[in-house]
Amino acid sequence: MTRTSPGTGTHASAGAPLDVVEPHVAQNYSPIPVTAATAEGAWITDIDGRRHLDCLGAYSAVNFGHRHPRIVAAALDQLARVTLTSRAFRSDRLEPFCAALASLCGKDMVLPMNTGAEAVESGIKVARKWGYDVKGVPDGRATIVVASGNFHGRTTTIVSFSDDPEARAGFGPYTPGFVRVPFGDLAALDAAIDENTVAVLLEPVQGEAGVVVPPDDYLPGTRALCSERGVLFIADEIQSGLGRTGRTFAVEHWGVEPDVYLLGKALGGGLLPVSAVVADHDVLGVLHPGQHGSTFGGNPLAAAVGHTVVDMLADGTWQRRAAELGDHLHARLRDFVGNGVVAVRGLGLWAGIDLDPALGTGKDFCLRLSERNVLAKDTHGSTLRLAPPLVVTESEIDWAMDRFAATLRQAPVTADHD
């Protein structure tokens, strides 16, 4: 049955209960019932004045903490100058940003976009164009190999090659041109590549799947196969990149360099959406005026913020911090294995935690954890993800882990952190 929205006289769609807290917001999310009012560093303060340690970091978009002073200052400075021209005109911020990001990646060129999904869609277009113009694949025949358990976004094309029924069902017809193989299986990857394959698209570490780390031979083997078979290796580092795993890019843990980086989330410094496709000229050079674009992509405000993020990563301080604090986080988490936790995975300040299903669903556990002022998010049943901002301290990690332990034991709620 349909329901009347309070005070509007209009009807909400049938089939789902109306959210009484946000009755005018489409119900495409099921958030933890904490309403943020302010945030700073690794902490979020809700509308009732309670402080919560943010252990999700907006899925790695807030790597540098909420409202990092240096990033905010760069944004405020640019707000007083110019924020948007479209790409119809040049801005004085775009080339310096692209040059710095290309250098960070060891590549020649940057295609600036906005959201992570746009970066993935752009990477798909670039790979197909490269396949037709450079590799010589017959028009309309290009295929891209992807991995099971992938999460690259929620556009129609991207969900077409997802194997998550919740993300995919009900959104067909689906975009063709993708071949899905098991993540971590080099033999299956090798068998899937043929004369029409233009790219292999992978998350080096699968985030939405539960922070799944591949076997040590997988990414080096993928790099070798792509080189041998004349196929682009595209690394989706939108969640895993820019310091999260203790390296600038997760592929560095295996000594691998892809042909194409897809970046986003943390590139916007937690302030606004900024994403990019980064590759050498022989790949990105296939694009010509009129073949791809974005009104907001590479806007002066985004370029100023993105350039600041790149500069902050340049000396490796953030990466080292994530590695050291990540070691501490994982040591604490491993203590829970066998005591309500089945397994722990991850790199740096990024962890996937498989809970004993007897404790309830991951969502149930996150709700109980939020009562102890620790914010995390579930995925796929009884798995949790932790990705605290890289500004988090060792004592704050310990504070969160003590509350994690109390939640495992169903201990009473303790006093807030001061």
Coordinates of C-alpha atoms in Angstrom, one line a residue:
M1 CA 0.0 0.0 0.0
T2 CA 1.1 3.6 -0.6
R3 CA 1.6 6.0 2.2
T4 CA 1.1 9.8 2.4
S5 CA 4.2 11.7 3.3
P6 CA 3.6 13.9 6.3
G7 CA 2.8 17.5 5.4
T8 CA 3.0 17.0 1.6
G9 CA -0.1 15.2 0.5
T10 CA 2.1 13.3 -1.9
H11 CA 2.6 9.5 -2.0
A12 CA 5.7 7.5 -1.2
S13 CA 6.4 4.5 -3.4
A14 CA 4.8 1.2 -2.4
G15 CA 6.7 -1.9 -1.3
A16 CA 9.0 -0.5 1.4
P17 CA 8.4 1.1 4.8
L18 CA 8.7 4.9 5.0
D19 CA 11.7 6.1 7.0
V20 CA 10.1 8.3 9.6
V21 CA 13.4 10.1 10.2
E22 CA 14.1 10.9 6.5
P23 CA 10.7 10.6 4.8
H24 CA 11.8 12.6 1.7
V25 CA 15.1 10.7 1.2
A26 CA 15.0 7.8 -1.3
Q27 CA 15.7 4.6 0.6
N28 CA 18.7 3.3 -1.3
Y29 CA 20.7 3.1 2.0
S30 CA 20.1 1.6 5.4
P31 CA 22.2 3.9 7.6
I32 CA 23.3 3.3 11.2
P33 CA 20.9 5.5 13.3
V34 CA 23.5 8.2 14.1
T35 CA 22.8 11.7 12.7
A36 CA 26.0 13.7 12.3
A37 CA 26.0 17.4 13.2
T38 CA 29.8 18.2 13.2
A39 CA 33.0 16.3 12.6
E40 CA 36.7 16.8 13.1
G41 CA 39.6 14.5 12.7
A42 CA 38.5 10.9 13.4
W43 CA 35.4 12.0 15.4
I44 CA 31.8 12.6 14.5
T45 CA 29.5 14.5 16.9
D46 CA 25.8 13.7 16.5
I47 CA 22.8 16.1 17.0
D48 CA 22.6 15.0 20.6
G49 CA 26.2 16.0 21.3
R50 CA 27.5 12.4 21.6
R51 CA 31.0 11.8 20.0
H52 CA 31.6 8.8 17.9
L53 CA 34.9 7.4 16.6
D54 CA 34.5 7.1 12.8
C55 CA 36.0 3.7 11.9
L56 CA 34.6 3.8 8.4
G57 CA 36.1 7.0 7.0
A58 CA 33.3 7.3 4.4
Y59 CA 34.7 4.1 2.7
S60 CA 38.2 5.7 2.5
A61 CA 37.0 9.1 1.2
V62 CA 38.0 10.6 4.6
N63 CA 41.5 9.2 4.7
F64 CA 42.9 12.5 6.0
G65 CA 40.2 13.0 8.6
H66 CA 37.1 15.2 8.7
R67 CA 37.9 18.8 7.8
H68 CA 41.6 18.5 7.6
P69 CA 42.9 22.1 8.1
R70 CA 45.2 22.1 5.2
I71 CA 42.6 20.8 2.8
V72 CA 39.9 23.1 4.1
A73 CA 42.3 26.1 3.7
A74 CA 43.0 25.2 0.1
A75 CA 39.3 24.9 -0.6
L76 CA 38.5 28.2 1.1
D77 CA 41.2 29.9 -0.8
Q78 CA 39.9 28.6 -4.1
L79 CA 36.3 29.4 -3.2
A80 CA 37.3 33.1 -3.1
R81 CA 38.8 32.9 -6.6
V82 CA 36.9 30.7 -9.1
T83 CA 35.1 27.3 -8.6
L84 CA 33.7 26.3 -12.0
T85 CA 34.3 27.2 -15.6
S86 CA 33.5 23.9 -17.2
R87 CA 36.2 22.6 -19.5
A88 CA 35.1 25.1 -22.2
F89 CA 37.9 27.3 -20.8
R90 CA 41.2 26.6 -19.1
S91 CA 41.8 27.2 -15.4
D92 CA 45.1 27.9 -13.7
R93 CA 44.6 25.0 -11.3
L94 CA 44.0 22.1 -13.7
E95 CA 47.4 21.5 -15.3
P96 CA 49.4 21.8 -12.0
F97 CA 47.0 19.2 -10.4
C98 CA 47.2 16.8 -13.3
A99 CA 51.0 17.1 -13.4
A100 CA 51.4 16.4 -9.7
L101 CA 49.0 13.4 -9.8
A102 CA 50.6 12.0 -12.9
S103 CA 54.0 12.2 -11.2
L104 CA 52.6 10.5 -8.0
C105 CA 51.4 7.7 -10.2
G106 CA 54.5 7.5 -12.5
K107 CA 52.4 8.2 -15.5
D108 CA 52.0 10.9 -18.2
M109 CA 48.4 12.0 -18.2
V110 CA 45.3 12.5 -16.1
L111 CA 41.6 12.4 -17.2
P112 CA 39.9 14.3 -14.3
M113 CA 36.3 13.3 -13.4
N114 CA 34.1 13.5 -10.3
T115 CA 32.9 10.3 -8.7
G116 CA 34.6 6.9 -8.5
A117 CA 31.9 5.3 -10.7
E118 CA 32.7 8.0 -13.3
A119 CA 36.3 7.1 -13.2
V120 CA 35.5 3.4 -13.8
E121 CA 33.1 4.3 -16.6
S122 CA 35.8 6.5 -18.1
G123 CA 38.4 3.8 -17.8
I124 CA 36.1 1.3 -19.6
K125 CA 35.6 3.8 -22.5
V126 CA 39.3 4.5 -22.7
A127 CA 40.1 0.8 -22.7
R128 CA 37.7 0.1 -25.5
K129 CA 38.9 3.0 -27.6
W130 CA 42.5 1.9 -27.1
G131 CA 41.5 -1.6 -28.1
Y132 CA 40.0 -0.4 -31.4
D133 CA 42.5 2.3 -32.2
V134 CA 45.7 0.6 -31.0
K135 CA 45.2 -3.1 -30.6
G136 CA 43.0 -3.4 -33.7
V137 CA 40.1 -5.2 -32.1
P138 CA 37.1 -5.3 -34.6
D139 CA 34.6 -2.6 -33.8
G140 CA 32.0 -3.6 -31.2
R141 CA 33.9 -6.7 -30.2
A142 CA 36.0 -5.5 -27.3
T143 CA 35.7 -7.4 -24.0
I144 CA 37.1 -6.6 -20.5
V145 CA 37.8 -9.3 -17.9
V146 CA 36.6 -8.6 -14.4
A147 CA 36.7 -10.5 -11.1
S148 CA 33.9 -12.2 -9.1
G149 CA 33.1 -10.3 -5.9
N150 CA 33.9 -7.0 -7.6
F151 CA 32.6 -3.6 -6.6
H152 CA 33.3 -0.8 -9.0
G153 CA 30.2 1.4 -8.6
R154 CA 26.5 1.3 -9.2
T155 CA 25.9 2.6 -12.7
T156 CA 24.0 0.5 -15.2
T157 CA 27.1 -0.7 -17.0
I158 CA 29.0 -1.4 -13.8
V159 CA 26.3 -3.5 -12.2
S160 CA 26.1 -5.4 -15.4
F161 CA 29.3 -7.2 -14.5
S162 CA 28.6 -7.5 -10.8
D163 CA 27.7 -10.8 -9.2
D164 CA 26.0 -9.2 -6.2
P165 CA 22.3 -9.9 -6.8
E166 CA 21.3 -7.0 -4.5
A167 CA 23.2 -4.6 -6.7
R168 CA 22.3 -6.1 -10.0
A169 CA 18.7 -7.6 -9.9
G170 CA 16.0 -5.5 -11.4
F171 CA 18.3 -3.2 -13.4
G172 CA 18.6 -5.0 -16.7
P173 CA 19.0 -5.2 -19.6
Y174 CA 22.7 -5.4 -18.9
T175 CA 25.6 -4.0 -20.8
P176 CA 27.6 -6.7 -22.7
G177 CA 31.3 -6.9 -23.2
F178 CA 32.5 -8.2 -19.8
V179 CA 33.8 -11.6 -18.8
R180 CA 33.9 -12.5 -15.1
V181 CA 36.3 -14.9 -13.5
P182 CA 37.1 -15.9 -9.9
F183 CA 39.2 -13.3 -8.0
G184 CA 42.7 -14.7 -7.3
D185 CA 42.5 -17.4 -10.0
L186 CA 45.3 -16.8 -12.5
A187 CA 44.5 -19.9 -14.6
A188 CA 40.9 -18.7 -15.1
L189 CA 42.1 -15.2 -15.9
D190 CA 44.5 -16.6 -18.5
A191 CA 41.8 -18.7 -20.1
A192 CA 39.4 -15.7 -20.3
I193 CA 41.8 -13.5 -22.3
D194 CA 41.4 -13.8 -26.1
E195 CA 42.1 -11.7 -29.2
N196 CA 39.2 -9.3 -28.3
T197 CA 40.2 -8.7 -24.7
V198 CA 41.3 -5.1 -24.3
A199 CA 41.7 -4.9 -20.5
V200 CA 41.7 -6.7 -17.1
L201 CA 39.9 -4.6 -14.5
L202 CA 40.6 -5.4 -10.9
E203 CA 40.5 -4.0 -7.4
P204 CA 43.9 -5.0 -6.0
V205 CA 42.2 -5.6 -2.7
Q206 CA 38.4 -6.1 -2.9
G207 CA 36.8 -3.6 -0.4
E208 CA 33.0 -4.3 -0.6
A209 CA 33.6 -8.0 -0.7
G210 CA 35.1 -7.7 2.8
V211 CA 38.6 -6.4 2.3
V212 CA 39.8 -9.5 0.5
V213 CA 43.5 -9.6 -0.1
P214 CA 44.6 -11.7 -3.1
P215 CA 47.2 -14.5 -3.1
D216 CA 50.7 -13.2 -3.4
D217 CA 51.2 -14.4 -6.9
Y218 CA 48.0 -13.0 -8.3
L219 CA 48.7 -9.4 -9.1
P220 CA 52.3 -10.1 -10.4
G221 CA 50.8 -12.9 -12.5
T222 CA 48.1 -10.6 -13.8
R223 CA 50.7 -8.0 -14.8
A224 CA 52.7 -10.6 -16.6
L225 CA 49.6 -12.0 -18.5
C226 CA 48.5 -8.6 -19.5
S227 CA 52.0 -7.7 -20.9
E228 CA 52.3 -11.0 -22.7
R229 CA 48.8 -10.9 -24.3
G230 CA 48.7 -7.2 -25.2
V231 CA 46.0 -6.3 -22.7
L232 CA 45.7 -3.2 -20.4
F233 CA 45.9 -3.8 -16.7
I234 CA 43.5 -1.4 -15.0
A235 CA 43.8 -1.1 -11.2
D236 CA 40.7 0.3 -9.4
E237 CA 42.4 2.0 -6.5
I238 CA 39.4 4.1 -5.6
Q239 CA 39.2 2.6 -2.1
S240 CA 42.6 1.0 -1.7
G241 CA 44.7 3.9 -3.0
L242 CA 46.2 7.1 -1.6
G243 CA 47.6 5.8 1.6
R244 CA 44.9 3.5 2.9
T245 CA 46.9 0.3 2.9
G246 CA 50.3 1.7 4.0
R247 CA 51.5 2.4 0.5
T248 CA 50.4 5.1 -2.0
F249 CA 48.8 2.4 -4.0
A250 CA 47.9 -1.1 -2.9
V251 CA 49.6 -2.7 -6.0
E252 CA 52.9 -1.5 -4.5
H253 CA 52.7 -4.3 -1.9
W254 CA 53.3 -6.7 -4.8
G255 CA 55.7 -4.6 -6.8
V256 CA 53.2 -4.2 -9.6
E257 CA 52.5 -1.2 -11.8
P258 CA 49.3 -1.2 -13.8
D259 CA 48.7 0.5 -17.1
V260 CA 45.8 2.5 -15.8
Y261 CA 45.0 3.8 -12.3
L262 CA 41.4 4.6 -11.3
L263 CA 41.3 7.0 -8.4
G264 CA 38.6 8.8 -6.4
K265 CA 37.3 9.0 -2.8
A266 CA 40.3 10.3 -0.8
L267 CA 41.4 12.4 -3.8
G268 CA 38.7 14.8 -2.8
G269 CA 40.1 15.1 0.7
G270 CA 36.7 14.4 2.3
L271 CA 35.4 17.7 1.0
L272 CA 34.0 17.0 -2.5
P273 CA 34.0 14.3 -5.2
V274 CA 37.2 14.2 -7.2
S275 CA 38.2 11.2 -9.3
A276 CA 40.7 10.5 -12.1
V277 CA 41.9 8.0 -14.7
V278 CA 45.7 8.1 -14.8
A279 CA 47.8 6.5 -17.6
D280 CA 50.5 7.1 -20.1
H281 CA 50.0 9.1 -23.3
D282 CA 49.8 5.9 -25.4
V283 CA 46.6 5.0 -23.5
L284 CA 44.9 8.3 -22.6
G285 CA 46.0 9.8 -25.9
V286 CA 43.3 7.9 -27.7
L287 CA 40.7 10.4 -26.5
H288 CA 40.1 13.4 -28.7
P289 CA 37.9 16.5 -28.2
G290 CA 34.2 15.7 -28.1
Q291 CA 34.7 12.0 -27.3
H292 CA 34.4 12.2 -23.5
G293 CA 33.7 15.0 -21.0
S294 CA 32.2 16.2 -17.7
T295 CA 31.0 19.7 -16.8
F296 CA 32.4 19.5 -13.3
G297 CA 35.4 17.2 -14.1
G298 CA 38.6 18.9 -13.2
N299 CA 36.9 22.1 -12.0
P300 CA 39.2 24.6 -10.3
L301 CA 37.9 23.8 -6.8
A302 CA 38.4 20.1 -7.3
A303 CA 41.8 20.7 -8.8
A304 CA 42.9 22.8 -5.8
V305 CA 41.7 20.2 -3.3
G306 CA 43.1 17.3 -5.3
H307 CA 46.5 19.0 -5.7
T308 CA 46.7 19.5 -1.9
V309 CA 45.9 15.8 -1.3
V310 CA 48.7 14.8 -3.8
D311 CA 51.2 17.2 -2.1
M312 CA 50.3 15.7 1.3
L313 CA 51.1 12.2 0.1
A314 CA 54.4 13.2 -1.7
D315 CA 56.8 12.5 1.2
G316 CA 55.3 9.2 2.4
T317 CA 54.4 10.3 5.9
W318 CA 50.7 9.3 5.6
Q319 CA 51.6 6.0 4.1
R320 CA 54.0 5.2 6.9
R321 CA 51.4 6.2 9.5
A322 CA 48.8 3.9 7.9
A323 CA 51.3 1.0 7.9
E324 CA 52.4 1.4 11.5
L325 CA 48.9 2.0 12.9
G326 CA 47.6 -0.7 10.7
D327 CA 50.0 -3.2 12.3
H328 CA 48.6 -2.2 15.7
L329 CA 45.0 -2.5 14.5
H330 CA 45.5 -5.9 13.0
A331 CA 47.4 -7.1 16.1
R332 CA 44.4 -6.1 18.3
L333 CA 41.9 -7.7 15.9
R334 CA 43.8 -11.0 15.7
D335 CA 43.3 -11.4 19.5
F336 CA 39.6 -11.7 18.9
V337 CA 39.9 -14.7 16.4
G338 CA 38.2 -17.6 18.1
N339 CA 36.4 -15.4 20.5
G340 CA 33.5 -14.2 18.4
V341 CA 35.6 -13.5 15.3
V342 CA 36.2 -16.1 12.6
A343 CA 38.8 -14.4 10.5
V344 CA 40.5 -11.0 9.9
R345 CA 42.0 -9.7 6.7
G346 CA 43.4 -6.5 5.3
L347 CA 46.3 -4.2 4.8
G348 CA 47.3 -1.0 6.6
L349 CA 44.3 0.8 8.2
W350 CA 41.8 -1.4 6.4
A351 CA 40.3 -4.5 7.8
G352 CA 37.6 -7.0 7.0
I353 CA 36.3 -9.0 10.0
D354 CA 34.2 -12.1 9.7
L355 CA 32.1 -12.4 12.8
D356 CA 30.7 -15.6 14.2
P357 CA 27.2 -15.8 12.7
A358 CA 25.9 -16.8 16.1
L359 CA 26.5 -13.1 17.2
G360 CA 23.8 -12.0 14.7
T361 CA 24.2 -10.2 11.4
G362 CA 26.9 -7.7 10.7
K363 CA 24.3 -4.9 10.8
D364 CA 23.1 -6.0 14.2
F365 CA 26.7 -5.9 15.5
C366 CA 27.3 -2.5 14.0
L367 CA 24.2 -1.2 15.7
R368 CA 25.4 -2.5 19.0
L369 CA 28.9 -1.1 18.4
S370 CA 27.4 2.3 17.6
E371 CA 25.8 2.3 21.1
R372 CA 29.4 2.3 22.4
N373 CA 30.2 5.2 20.1
V374 CA 32.2 3.3 17.5
L375 CA 31.0 3.6 13.9
A376 CA 31.6 0.8 11.4
K377 CA 29.7 -0.8 8.5
D378 CA 28.7 -4.3 7.6
T379 CA 28.9 -6.0 4.3
H380 CA 27.7 -9.4 3.0
G381 CA 26.0 -10.9 6.1
S382 CA 28.3 -11.2 9.1
T383 CA 31.4 -9.3 7.8
L384 CA 32.4 -5.9 9.1
R385 CA 34.8 -3.3 7.5
L386 CA 37.0 -0.9 9.3
A387 CA 38.7 2.0 7.6
P388 CA 39.3 4.7 10.1
P389 CA 40.8 8.0 8.9
L390 CA 44.6 8.0 8.8
V391 CA 44.6 10.7 11.5
V392 CA 43.4 8.2 14.1
T393 CA 45.8 7.6 17.0
E394 CA 47.0 4.4 18.6
S395 CA 45.2 5.3 21.8
E396 CA 42.0 5.9 19.8
I397 CA 42.4 2.5 18.1
D398 CA 42.8 0.9 21.5
W399 CA 39.7 2.7 22.7
A400 CA 37.7 1.4 19.8
M401 CA 39.1 -2.2 20.2
D402 CA 38.1 -2.2 23.8
R403 CA 34.6 -1.3 22.8
F404 CA 34.7 -3.9 20.1
A405 CA 35.6 -6.5 22.7
A406 CA 32.8 -5.3 25.0
T407 CA 30.4 -5.7 22.1
L408 CA 31.6 -9.2 21.4
R409 CA 30.9 -10.0 25.1
Q410 CA 27.7 -7.9 25.1
A411 CA 29.1 -5.9 28.0
P412 CA 27.3 -2.8 29.3
V413 CA 27.9 0.5 27.5
T414 CA 30.8 2.4 29.0
A415 CA 31.5 6.1 29.3
D416 CA 32.3 8.2 26.2
H417 CA 35.9 9.0 25.3
D418 CA 37.0 12.3 26.7

